[in-house]
Amino acid sequence: MTTIVVLFNLKKDVNVSEYEQWAKETDLPTASGLPSVDQFEVLRAEGLLMSEDNAPYQYIEILKINSMEQFGTDVSSEVMQKVAQKFQSFADNPLFISTSNL
């Protein structure tokens, strides 16, 4: 199983409430419904543990992928292309990290 971790901040002009509403109403249900996705979470960073400092990223997405081949097919669909385009309008230079279990 592959886990994709996405780290990102919102662009300066993005309204946090607008992004979070879109994430709850569109991104989460759409991506969670893909055949290749076993689990999808969007997390809001609250800070660094045992520190007064802010986290370097505002949001973290975690996607548990059961088939990268199927995922490639899923994300190339018209619906997911629209979701990805909207995500890019919110996110400032997101980092997509592909991981695997030890």
Coordinates of N, CA and C in Angstrom, one line a residue:
M1 N 0.8 -1.2 0.0 CA 0.0 0.0 0.0 C 0.9 1.2 0.0
T2 N 0.5 2.2 -0.8 CA 1.2 3.5 -0.8 C 0.4 4.5 -0.1
T3 N 1.1 5.3 0.7 CA 0.5 6.5 1.4 C 1.0 7.7 0.7
I4 N 0.2 8.6 0.3 CA 0.6 9.9 -0.2 C 0.3 11.0 0.8
V5 N 1.3 11.7 1.2 CA 1.2 12.8 2.1 C 1.4 14.1 1.3
V6 N 0.5 15.0 1.5 CA 0.5 16.3 0.9 C 0.6 17.4 1.9
L7 N 1.7 18.2 1.8 CA 1.9 19.3 2.7 C 1.7 20.6 2.0
F8 N 0.9 21.5 2.6 CA 0.7 22.8 1.9 C 0.2 23.9 2.8
N9 N 0.4 25.1 2.3 CA -0.2 26.3 2.8 C -1.1 26.8 1.8
L10 N -2.0 27.6 2.3 CA -2.9 28.3 1.4 C -2.3 29.5 0.7
K11 N -2.6 29.8 -0.5 CA -2.1 31.1 -1.1 C -2.6 32.3 -0.3
K12 N -1.9 33.3 -0.3 CA -2.1 34.5 0.5 C -3.5 35.1 0.4
D13 N -4.1 35.0 -0.8 CA -5.4 35.6 -1.1 C -6.6 34.7 -0.8
V14 N -6.3 33.5 -0.3 CA -7.4 32.5 -0.2 C -8.0 32.6 1.2
N15 N -9.3 32.6 1.2 CA -10.1 32.7 2.4 C -10.2 31.3 3.0
V16 N -9.7 31.2 4.3 CA -9.6 29.9 5.0 C -10.9 29.2 5.0
S17 N -12.0 29.9 5.4 CA -13.3 29.3 5.5 C -13.8 28.8 4.1
E18 N -13.5 29.5 3.1 CA -13.9 29.0 1.7 C -13.2 27.7 1.4
Y19 N -11.8 27.7 1.7 CA -11.1 26.5 1.4 C -11.6 25.3 2.2
E20 N -11.8 25.5 3.5 CA -12.2 24.4 4.4 C -13.6 23.9 4.0
Q21 N -14.5 24.8 3.6 CA -15.8 24.4 3.2 C -15.7 23.5 1.9
W22 N -14.9 24.0 0.9 CA -14.7 23.2 -0.3 C -14.1 21.8 0.0
A23 N -13.1 21.8 0.9 CA -12.5 20.5 1.3 C -13.5 19.6 1.9
K24 N -14.4 20.0 2.8 CA -15.4 19.2 3.4 C -16.4 18.7 2.4
E25 N -16.9 19.6 1.6 CA -18.0 19.4 0.7 C -17.7 18.7 -0.6
T26 N -16.4 19.0 -1.1 CA -16.1 18.5 -2.5 C -14.9 17.6 -2.4
D27 N -13.7 18.1 -1.9 CA -12.5 17.3 -2.0 C -12.6 16.0 -1.2
L28 N -13.0 16.0 0.0 CA -13.0 14.8 0.8 C -14.0 13.8 0.3
P29 N -15.2 14.1 0.0 CA -16.1 13.1 -0.5 C -15.7 12.6 -1.9
T30 N -15.2 13.4 -2.8 CA -14.8 13.0 -4.1 C -13.6 12.1 -4.1
A31 N -12.6 12.5 -3.5 CA -11.4 11.7 -3.4 C -11.6 10.4 -2.6
S32 N -12.4 10.5 -1.5 CA -12.6 9.3 -0.7 C -13.4 8.2 -1.5
G33 N -14.2 8.7 -2.5 CA -15.0 7.8 -3.3 C -14.3 7.1 -4.4
L34 N -13.0 7.4 -4.7 CA -12.3 6.8 -5.7 C -12.0 5.3 -5.4
P35 N -12.0 4.4 -6.4 CA -11.8 3.0 -6.1 C -10.4 2.8 -5.6
S36 N -9.4 3.6 -6.0 CA -8.0 3.4 -5.5 C -7.7 3.9 -4.1
V37 N -8.6 4.7 -3.5 CA -8.4 5.3 -2.3 C -9.1 4.6 -1.1
D38 N -8.4 4.0 -0.2 CA -9.0 3.4 0.9 C -9.3 4.4 2.0
Q39 N -8.5 5.4 2.1 CA -8.8 6.4 3.2 C -8.2 7.8 2.7
F40 N -8.9 8.8 3.1 CA -8.4 10.2 2.7 C -8.8 11.1 3.9
E41 N -7.8 11.8 4.4 CA -7.9 12.8 5.5 C -7.3 14.1 5.1
V42 N -8.0 15.2 5.5 CA -7.4 16.5 5.4 C -7.3 17.0 6.8
L43 N -6.0 17.3 7.2 CA -5.8 17.8 8.6 C -5.3 19.2 8.6
R44 N -5.8 19.9 9.6 CA -5.3 21.3 9.8 C -4.3 21.3 10.9
A45 N -3.1 21.8 10.6 CA -2.0 21.9 11.6 C -2.4 22.9 12.7
E46 N -2.1 22.5 13.9 CA -2.5 23.3 15.1 C -1.2 23.9 15.7
G47 N 0.0 23.5 15.3 CA 1.2 24.0 15.8 C 2.2 22.8 16.0
L48 N 3.4 23.2 16.5 CA 4.4 22.2 16.7 C 4.3 21.7 18.2
L49 N 4.4 20.4 18.4 CA 4.3 19.8 19.7 C 5.3 20.4 20.6
M50 N 4.8 20.8 21.8 CA 5.7 21.3 22.9 C 6.5 22.5 22.4
S51 N 5.8 23.4 21.6 CA 6.5 24.6 21.1 C 5.4 25.6 20.9
E52 N 5.9 26.9 21.0 CA 5.0 28.0 20.7 C 5.0 28.4 19.2
D53 N 5.9 27.7 18.5 CA 6.1 28.0 17.0 C 4.9 27.5 16.2
N54 N 4.7 28.1 15.1 CA 3.7 27.6 14.1 C 4.3 26.5 13.3
A55 N 3.4 25.6 12.9 CA 3.9 24.5 12.0 C 4.3 25.1 10.7
P56 N 5.2 24.5 10.0 CA 5.7 25.0 8.7 C 4.6 24.9 7.6
Y57 N 3.6 24.1 7.8 CA 2.5 23.9 6.8 C 1.2 24.0 7.6
Q58 N 0.2 24.6 6.9 CA -1.1 24.8 7.5 C -2.0 23.5 7.4
Y59 N -1.8 22.8 6.3 CA -2.6 21.6 6.1 C -1.8 20.4 5.6
I60 N -2.3 19.2 6.0 CA -1.7 18.0 5.6 C -2.8 17.1 5.1
E61 N -2.6 16.5 3.9 CA -3.5 15.5 3.4 C -2.8 14.1 3.4
I62 N -3.6 13.1 3.8 CA -3.1 11.8 3.8 C -4.0 10.9 3.0
L63 N -3.5 10.3 2.0 CA -4.3 9.4 1.1 C -3.7 8.0 1.2
K64 N -4.5 7.0 1.6 CA -4.0 5.6 1.6 C -4.5 5.0 0.2
I65 N -3.5 4.6 -0.6 CA -3.8 4.1 -1.9 C -3.6 2.6 -2.0
N66 N -4.7 1.9 -2.5 CA -4.6 0.5 -2.7 C -4.0 0.0 -4.0
S67 N -4.0 0.9 -5.0 CA -3.4 0.6 -6.3 C -2.9 1.9 -7.0
M68 N -1.7 2.0 -7.1 CA -1.2 3.2 -7.8 C -1.6 3.3 -9.3
E69 N -1.7 2.1 -9.9 CA -2.1 2.0 -11.3 C -3.6 2.6 -11.4
Q70 N -4.4 2.1 -10.5 CA -5.8 2.5 -10.5 C -5.9 4.0 -10.1
F71 N -5.0 4.4 -9.2 CA -5.0 5.8 -8.8 C -4.7 6.7 -10.0
G72 N -3.8 6.3 -10.8 CA -3.5 7.1 -12.0 C -4.7 7.2 -12.9
T73 N -5.4 6.2 -13.1 CA -6.7 6.2 -13.9 C -7.7 7.1 -13.2
D74 N -7.8 7.0 -11.9 CA -8.8 7.8 -11.1 C -8.6 9.3 -11.2
V75 N -7.3 9.7 -11.1 CA -7.1 11.1 -11.0 C -7.1 11.7 -12.4
S76 N -7.1 10.9 -13.5 CA -7.2 11.5 -14.8 C -8.6 11.7 -15.3
S77 N -9.6 11.3 -14.4 CA -11.0 11.5 -14.8 C -11.3 13.0 -14.9
E78 N -12.3 13.3 -15.6 CA -12.7 14.7 -15.7 C -13.1 15.3 -14.4
V79 N -13.8 14.6 -13.6 CA -14.2 15.1 -12.2 C -13.0 15.4 -11.4
M80 N -12.0 14.4 -11.3 CA -10.8 14.7 -10.5 C -9.9 15.7 -11.1
Q81 N -9.9 15.9 -12.4 CA -9.2 17.0 -13.0 C -9.7 18.4 -12.5
K82 N -11.1 18.5 -12.4 CA -11.7 19.7 -11.9 C -11.4 19.9 -10.4
V83 N -11.4 18.8 -9.6 CA -11.0 18.9 -8.2 C -9.6 19.3 -8.1
A84 N -8.7 18.7 -8.8 CA -7.3 19.1 -8.8 C -7.0 20.5 -9.2
Q85 N -7.7 21.0 -10.2 CA -7.6 22.4 -10.6 C -8.0 23.3 -9.5
K86 N -9.1 23.0 -8.9 CA -9.6 23.9 -7.8 C -8.6 23.8 -6.6
F87 N -8.1 22.6 -6.3 CA -7.1 22.5 -5.2 C -5.9 23.4 -5.5
Q88 N -5.4 23.4 -6.7 CA -4.3 24.2 -7.1 C -4.6 25.7 -7.0
S89 N -5.8 26.1 -7.1 CA -6.2 27.5 -6.9 C -6.1 27.9 -5.4
F90 N -6.2 27.0 -4.5 CA -6.1 27.2 -3.1 C -4.7 27.1 -2.6
A91 N -4.0 26.0 -3.0 CA -2.7 25.6 -2.4 C -1.6 26.3 -3.0
D92 N -0.6 26.7 -2.2 CA 0.6 27.4 -2.6 C 1.7 26.4 -2.6
N93 N 2.1 25.9 -3.8 CA 3.2 25.0 -4.0 C 3.1 23.8 -3.1
P94 N 2.1 23.0 -3.2 CA 2.0 21.8 -2.4 C 3.1 20.8 -2.7
L95 N 3.5 20.0 -1.6 CA 4.5 19.0 -1.7 C 3.7 17.6 -1.7
F96 N 3.8 16.8 -2.7 CA 3.2 15.5 -2.7 C 4.3 14.5 -2.5
I97 N 4.2 13.7 -1.4 CA 5.2 12.8 -1.0 C 4.6 11.4 -1.0
S98 N 5.2 10.5 -1.8 CA 4.8 9.1 -1.9 C 5.6 8.3 -0.9
T99 N 4.9 7.5 -0.1 CA 5.6 6.8 1.0 C 5.1 5.3 1.0
S100 N 5.9 4.5 1.7 CA 5.5 3.1 1.9 C 5.8 2.7 3.3
N101 N 5.1 1.7 3.8 CA 5.4 1.2 5.1 C 6.7 0.5 5.2
L102 N 7.4 0.5 6.4 CA 8.6 -0.2 6.6 C 8.3 -1.7 6.8

